[in-house]
PDB file of C-alpha atoms in Angstrom:
ATOM      1  CA  UNK A 256     -18.099 201.488 181.991  1.00 90.00           C
ATOM      2  CA  UNK A 257     -20.053 204.255 183.731  1.00 92.00           C
ATOM      3  CA  UNK A 258     -20.067 207.774 182.319  1.00 91.00           C
ATOM      4  CA  UNK A 259     -22.752 209.670 184.244  1.00 87.00           C
ATOM      5  CA  UNK A 260     -21.803 213.110 182.843  1.00 81.00           C
ATOM      6  CA  UNK A 261     -22.573 211.838 179.320  1.00 87.00           C
ATOM      7  CA  UNK A 262     -25.388 209.510 180.462  1.00 87.00           C
ATOM      8  CA  UNK A 263     -23.625 206.389 179.225  1.00 90.00           C
ATOM      9  CA  UNK A 264     -23.448 202.875 180.612  1.00 89.00           C
ATOM     10  CA  UNK A 265     -21.679 200.133 178.686  1.00 89.00           C
ATOM     11  CA  UNK A 266     -21.152 196.481 179.494  1.00 89.00           C
ATOM     12  CA  UNK A 267     -17.901 195.385 177.895  1.00 81.00           C
ATOM     13  CA  UNK A 268     -15.770 192.263 177.946  1.00 80.00           C
ATOM     14  CA  UNK A 269     -12.854 192.714 180.380  1.00 67.00           C
ATOM     15  CA  UNK A 270     -10.355 192.778 177.492  1.00 70.00           C
ATOM     16  CA  UNK A 271     -11.907 196.009 176.126  1.00 63.00           C
ATOM     17  CA  UNK A 272     -10.715 198.039 179.134  1.00 55.00           C
ATOM     18  CA  UNK A 273      -7.908 199.745 177.176  1.00 51.00           C
ATOM     19  CA  UNK A 274     -10.275 200.916 174.431  1.00 58.00           C
ATOM     20  CA  UNK A 275     -12.279 203.190 176.745  1.00 68.00           C
ATOM     21  CA  UNK A 276      -9.797 206.011 176.277  1.00 70.00           C
ATOM     22  CA  UNK A 277      -6.598 206.737 174.393  1.00 75.00           C
ATOM     23  CA  UNK A 278      -5.100 207.751 177.738  1.00 80.00           C
ATOM     24  CA  UNK A 279      -4.272 205.598 180.726  1.00 87.00           C
ATOM     25  CA  UNK A 280      -6.632 205.737 183.710  1.00 92.00           C
ATOM     26  CA  UNK A 281      -5.965 208.415 186.327  1.00 93.00           C
ATOM     27  CA  UNK A 282      -6.068 205.735 189.018  1.00 95.00           C
ATOM     28  CA  UNK A 283      -6.522 202.015 189.474  1.00 96.00           C
ATOM     29  CA  UNK A 284      -8.342 201.149 192.684  1.00 97.00           C
ATOM     30  CA  UNK A 285      -8.178 197.566 193.925  1.00 97.00           C
ATOM     31  CA  UNK A 286     -11.250 196.183 195.649  1.00 98.00           C
ATOM     32  CA  UNK A 287     -12.338 193.094 197.492  1.00 96.00           C
ATOM     33  CA  UNK A 288     -15.726 191.525 197.005  1.00 95.00           C
ATOM     34  CA  UNK A 289     -17.993 191.083 200.014  1.00 92.00           C
ATOM     35  CA  UNK A 290     -21.247 189.434 199.174  1.00 86.00           C
ATOM     36  CA  UNK A 291     -22.216 191.216 195.926  1.00 86.00           C
ATOM     37  CA  UNK A 292     -20.429 194.523 196.657  1.00 91.00           C
ATOM     38  CA  UNK A 293     -16.924 195.720 195.796  1.00 96.00           C
ATOM     39  CA  UNK A 294     -15.272 197.330 198.858  1.00 97.00           C
ATOM     40  CA  UNK A 295     -12.582 200.021 198.479  1.00 98.00           C
ATOM     41  CA  UNK A 296     -10.485 202.038 200.916  1.00 97.00           C
ATOM     42  CA  UNK A 297     -10.934 205.808 201.152  1.00 97.00           C
ATOM     43  CA  UNK A 298      -9.768 208.666 203.369  1.00 96.00           C
ATOM     44  CA  UNK A 299     -11.738 211.623 204.642  1.00 96.00           C
ATOM     45  CA  UNK A 300      -9.157 213.877 206.237  1.00 92.00           C
ATOM     46  CA  UNK A 301      -6.936 211.441 208.122  1.00 92.00           C
ATOM     47  CA  UNK A 302      -9.756 208.971 208.768  1.00 94.00           C
ATOM     48  CA  UNK A 303      -9.557 205.739 206.778  1.00 96.00           C
ATOM     49  CA  UNK A 304     -12.760 203.916 205.869  1.00 97.00           C
ATOM     50  CA  UNK A 305     -13.970 200.963 203.814  1.00 97.00           C
ATOM     51  CA  UNK A 306     -16.852 201.824 201.501  1.00 97.00           C
ATOM     52  CA  UNK A 307     -18.887 199.635 199.186  1.00 96.00           C
ATOM     53  CA  UNK A 308     -19.414 200.696 195.591  1.00 96.00           C
ATOM     54  CA  UNK A 309     -23.142 200.862 194.870  1.00 93.00           C
ATOM     55  CA  UNK A 310     -23.986 201.930 191.323  1.00 91.00           C
ATOM     56  CA  UNK A 311     -27.695 201.999 192.208  1.00 88.00           C
ATOM     57  CA  UNK A 312     -27.436 204.345 195.186  1.00 90.00           C
ATOM     58  CA  UNK A 313     -28.456 207.961 194.684  1.00 90.00           C
ATOM     59  CA  UNK A 314     -26.371 209.082 197.659  1.00 93.00           C
ATOM     60  CA  UNK A 315     -23.105 208.379 199.428  1.00 97.00           C
ATOM     61  CA  UNK A 316     -23.764 206.943 202.885  1.00 96.00           C
ATOM     62  CA  UNK A 317     -21.601 206.773 206.001  1.00 96.00           C
ATOM     63  CA  UNK A 318     -22.576 204.679 208.989  1.00 95.00           C
ATOM     64  CA  UNK A 319     -23.847 207.094 211.643  1.00 93.00           C
ATOM     65  CA  UNK A 320     -21.077 206.064 214.073  1.00 92.00           C
ATOM     66  CA  UNK A 321     -18.564 207.885 211.826  1.00 92.00           C
ATOM     67  CA  UNK A 322     -20.193 211.305 212.325  1.00 92.00           C
ATOM     68  CA  UNK A 323     -17.994 212.197 215.299  1.00 90.00           C
ATOM     69  CA  UNK A 324     -14.849 211.103 213.432  1.00 89.00           C
ATOM     70  CA  UNK A 325     -15.398 213.386 210.431  1.00 90.00           C
ATOM     71  CA  UNK A 326     -13.776 216.682 211.396  1.00 89.00           C
ATOM     72  CA  UNK A 327     -16.045 219.721 211.171  1.00 88.00           C
ATOM     73  CA  UNK A 328     -13.443 221.664 209.166  1.00 91.00           C
ATOM     74  CA  UNK A 329     -13.964 219.152 206.304  1.00 93.00           C
ATOM     75  CA  UNK A 330     -17.724 219.785 206.193  1.00 93.00           C
ATOM     76  CA  UNK A 331     -18.723 222.609 203.854  1.00 91.00           C
ATOM     77  CA  UNK A 332     -22.491 222.247 204.415  1.00 91.00           C
ATOM     78  CA  UNK A 333     -24.759 220.391 206.835  1.00 93.00           C
ATOM     79  CA  UNK A 334     -28.547 219.996 206.722  1.00 94.00           C
ATOM     80  CA  UNK A 335     -31.374 217.545 207.430  1.00 96.00           C
ATOM     81  CA  UNK A 336     -33.193 215.604 204.736  1.00 94.00           C
ATOM     82  CA  UNK A 337     -35.442 212.591 204.387  1.00 94.00           C
ATOM     83  CA  UNK A 338     -34.149 209.409 202.838  1.00 88.00           C
ATOM     84  CA  UNK A 339     -35.424 205.860 202.427  1.00 82.00           C
ATOM     85  CA  UNK A 340     -33.119 203.376 204.112  1.00 70.00           C
ATOM     86  CA  UNK A 341     -32.319 199.782 203.282  1.00 66.00           C
ATOM     87  CA  UNK A 342     -35.250 198.830 205.534  1.00 72.00           C
ATOM     88  CA  UNK A 343     -37.586 200.785 203.165  1.00 81.00           C
ATOM     89  CA  UNK A 344     -38.542 203.235 205.946  1.00 84.00           C
ATOM     90  CA  UNK A 345     -38.226 206.985 205.262  1.00 90.00           C
ATOM     91  CA  UNK A 346     -36.149 208.683 207.946  1.00 90.00           C
ATOM     92  CA  UNK A 347     -34.763 212.135 208.582  1.00 94.00           C
ATOM     93  CA  UNK A 348     -30.955 212.065 208.498  1.00 94.00           C
ATOM     94  CA  UNK A 349     -28.060 214.479 208.566  1.00 95.00           C
ATOM     95  CA  UNK A 350     -26.617 215.221 205.134  1.00 96.00           C
ATOM     96  CA  UNK A 351     -23.233 216.885 204.712  1.00 96.00           C
ATOM     97  CA  UNK A 352     -20.957 218.003 201.936  1.00 96.00           C
ATOM     98  CA  UNK A 353     -17.376 217.000 202.617  1.00 96.00           C
ATOM     99  CA  UNK A 354     -14.688 219.162 201.032  1.00 95.00           C
ATOM    100  CA  UNK A 355     -12.630 216.247 199.780  1.00 94.00           C
ATOM    101  CA  UNK A 356     -12.494 212.471 199.812  1.00 96.00           C
ATOM    102  CA  UNK A 357      -9.221 210.819 198.870  1.00 97.00           C
ATOM    103  CA  UNK A 358      -9.344 207.582 196.898  1.00 96.00           C
ATOM    104  CA  UNK A 359      -6.016 206.206 195.691  1.00 93.00           C
ATOM    105  CA  UNK A 360      -4.416 209.698 195.739  1.00 91.00           C
ATOM    106  CA  UNK A 361      -7.303 211.245 193.751  1.00 95.00           C
ATOM    107  CA  UNK A 362      -9.361 213.958 195.403  1.00 95.00           C
ATOM    108  CA  UNK A 363     -13.128 213.822 194.935  1.00 95.00           C
ATOM    109  CA  UNK A 364     -14.374 217.273 195.914  1.00 94.00           C
ATOM    110  CA  UNK A 365     -17.526 218.397 197.692  1.00 95.00           C
ATOM    111  CA  UNK A 366     -19.270 215.049 197.717  1.00 96.00           C
ATOM    112  CA  UNK A 367     -22.532 214.765 199.597  1.00 96.00           C
ATOM    113  CA  UNK A 368     -22.865 212.058 202.252  1.00 97.00           C
ATOM    114  CA  UNK A 369     -25.720 211.116 204.536  1.00 96.00           C
ATOM    115  CA  UNK A 370     -25.249 209.518 207.952  1.00 95.00           C
ATOM    116  CA  UNK A 371     -27.462 206.469 208.509  1.00 91.00           C
ATOM    117  CA  UNK A 372     -27.571 203.319 210.551  1.00 88.00           C
ATOM    118  CA  UNK A 373     -26.210 200.618 208.243  1.00 86.00           C
ATOM    119  CA  UNK A 374     -26.416 197.879 210.881  1.00 84.00           C
ATOM    120  CA  UNK A 375     -29.344 196.091 209.186  1.00 76.00           C
ATOM    121  CA  UNK A 376     -27.356 195.820 205.953  1.00 75.00           C
ATOM    122  CA  UNK A 377     -24.018 194.857 207.517  1.00 72.00           C
ATOM    123  CA  UNK A 378     -25.447 192.434 210.091  1.00 70.00           C
ATOM    124  CA  UNK A 379     -27.737 190.522 207.733  1.00 67.00           C
ATOM    125  CA  UNK A 380     -25.137 190.284 204.956  1.00 69.00           C
ATOM    126  CA  UNK A 381     -22.022 189.846 207.137  1.00 74.00           C
ATOM    127  CA  UNK A 382     -20.480 192.868 205.421  1.00 80.00           C
ATOM    128  CA  UNK A 383     -17.540 194.748 206.889  1.00 88.00           C
ATOM    129  CA  UNK A 384     -17.942 198.275 205.561  1.00 93.00           C
ATOM    130  CA  UNK A 385     -18.315 201.809 206.845  1.00 95.00           C
ATOM    131  CA  UNK A 386     -20.577 203.134 204.115  1.00 95.00           C
ATOM    132  CA  UNK A 387     -21.508 203.263 200.438  1.00 95.00           C
ATOM    133  CA  UNK A 388     -20.330 205.286 197.456  1.00 97.00           C
ATOM    134  CA  UNK A 389     -23.109 206.056 194.997  1.00 95.00           C
ATOM    135  CA  UNK A 390     -24.067 208.708 192.467  1.00 95.00           C
ATOM    136  CA  UNK A 391     -22.040 211.628 193.968  1.00 95.00           C
ATOM    137  CA  UNK A 392     -18.905 209.511 193.415  1.00 96.00           C
ATOM    138  CA  UNK A 393     -19.795 208.349 189.907  1.00 94.00           C
ATOM    139  CA  UNK A 394     -20.874 211.748 188.605  1.00 93.00           C
ATOM    140  CA  UNK A 395     -17.416 213.271 189.100  1.00 91.00           C
ATOM    141  CA  UNK A 396     -15.458 211.121 186.659  1.00 92.00           C
ATOM    142  CA  UNK A 397     -15.761 208.263 184.198  1.00 92.00           C
ATOM    143  CA  UNK A 398     -15.456 204.914 185.995  1.00 94.00           C
ATOM    144  CA  UNK A 399     -14.956 201.378 184.764  1.00 92.00           C
ATOM    145  CA  UNK A 400     -15.202 198.302 186.960  1.00 93.00           C
ATOM    146  CA  UNK A 401     -13.446 195.046 186.139  1.00 92.00           C
ATOM    147  CA  UNK A 402     -14.928 192.406 188.437  1.00 91.00           C
ATOM    148  CA  UNK A 403     -12.624 189.669 187.183  1.00 91.00           C
ATOM    149  CA  UNK A 404      -9.468 191.672 188.025  1.00 93.00           C
ATOM    150  CA  UNK A 405     -11.159 193.257 191.074  1.00 96.00           C
ATOM    151  CA  UNK A 406     -10.128 196.733 189.988  1.00 96.00           C
ATOM    152  CA  UNK A 407     -11.895 200.028 189.453  1.00 96.00           C
ATOM    153  CA  UNK A 408     -10.437 202.382 186.881  1.00 94.00           C
ATOM    154  CA  UNK A 409     -10.939 206.127 187.146  1.00 94.00           C
ATOM    155  CA  UNK A 410     -10.707 208.098 183.888  1.00 91.00           C
ATOM    156  CA  UNK A 411     -10.549 211.807 183.132  1.00 83.00           C
ATOM    157  CA  UNK A 412     -13.814 213.520 182.218  1.00 72.00           C
TER     158      UNK A 412
END
């Protein structure tokens, strides 16, 4: 159970899922495991993508080949910044804020993404994904992950 707004991380047995909140989750997101990463489906505008959930990533990342497919009217800010890639080399990349990302009918607003070459990660690990969801995703809502059921639960704040 990940509650970034309240700085809480709990490891619970799968059966404790219902005790996280008195309410039902806002959404249940199925995922498939690839290597060690859960992969979910998202939409940015009308573009569908497959992103890996990465609880240790400080940023959301999209493979640089998706830059031309993200419509400019969905980008609320664009700038350059330096980031360390999976190859441990610091590079300058384009960072954008995207007005909304749809995940299982829930809108995640104004999330920051960076565009990077993820080929080293996908090629070496045989992963089929278009990017990663990290801290900007987790900070918006409470999230629980049930690896046994292969489901992510999204809770209200």
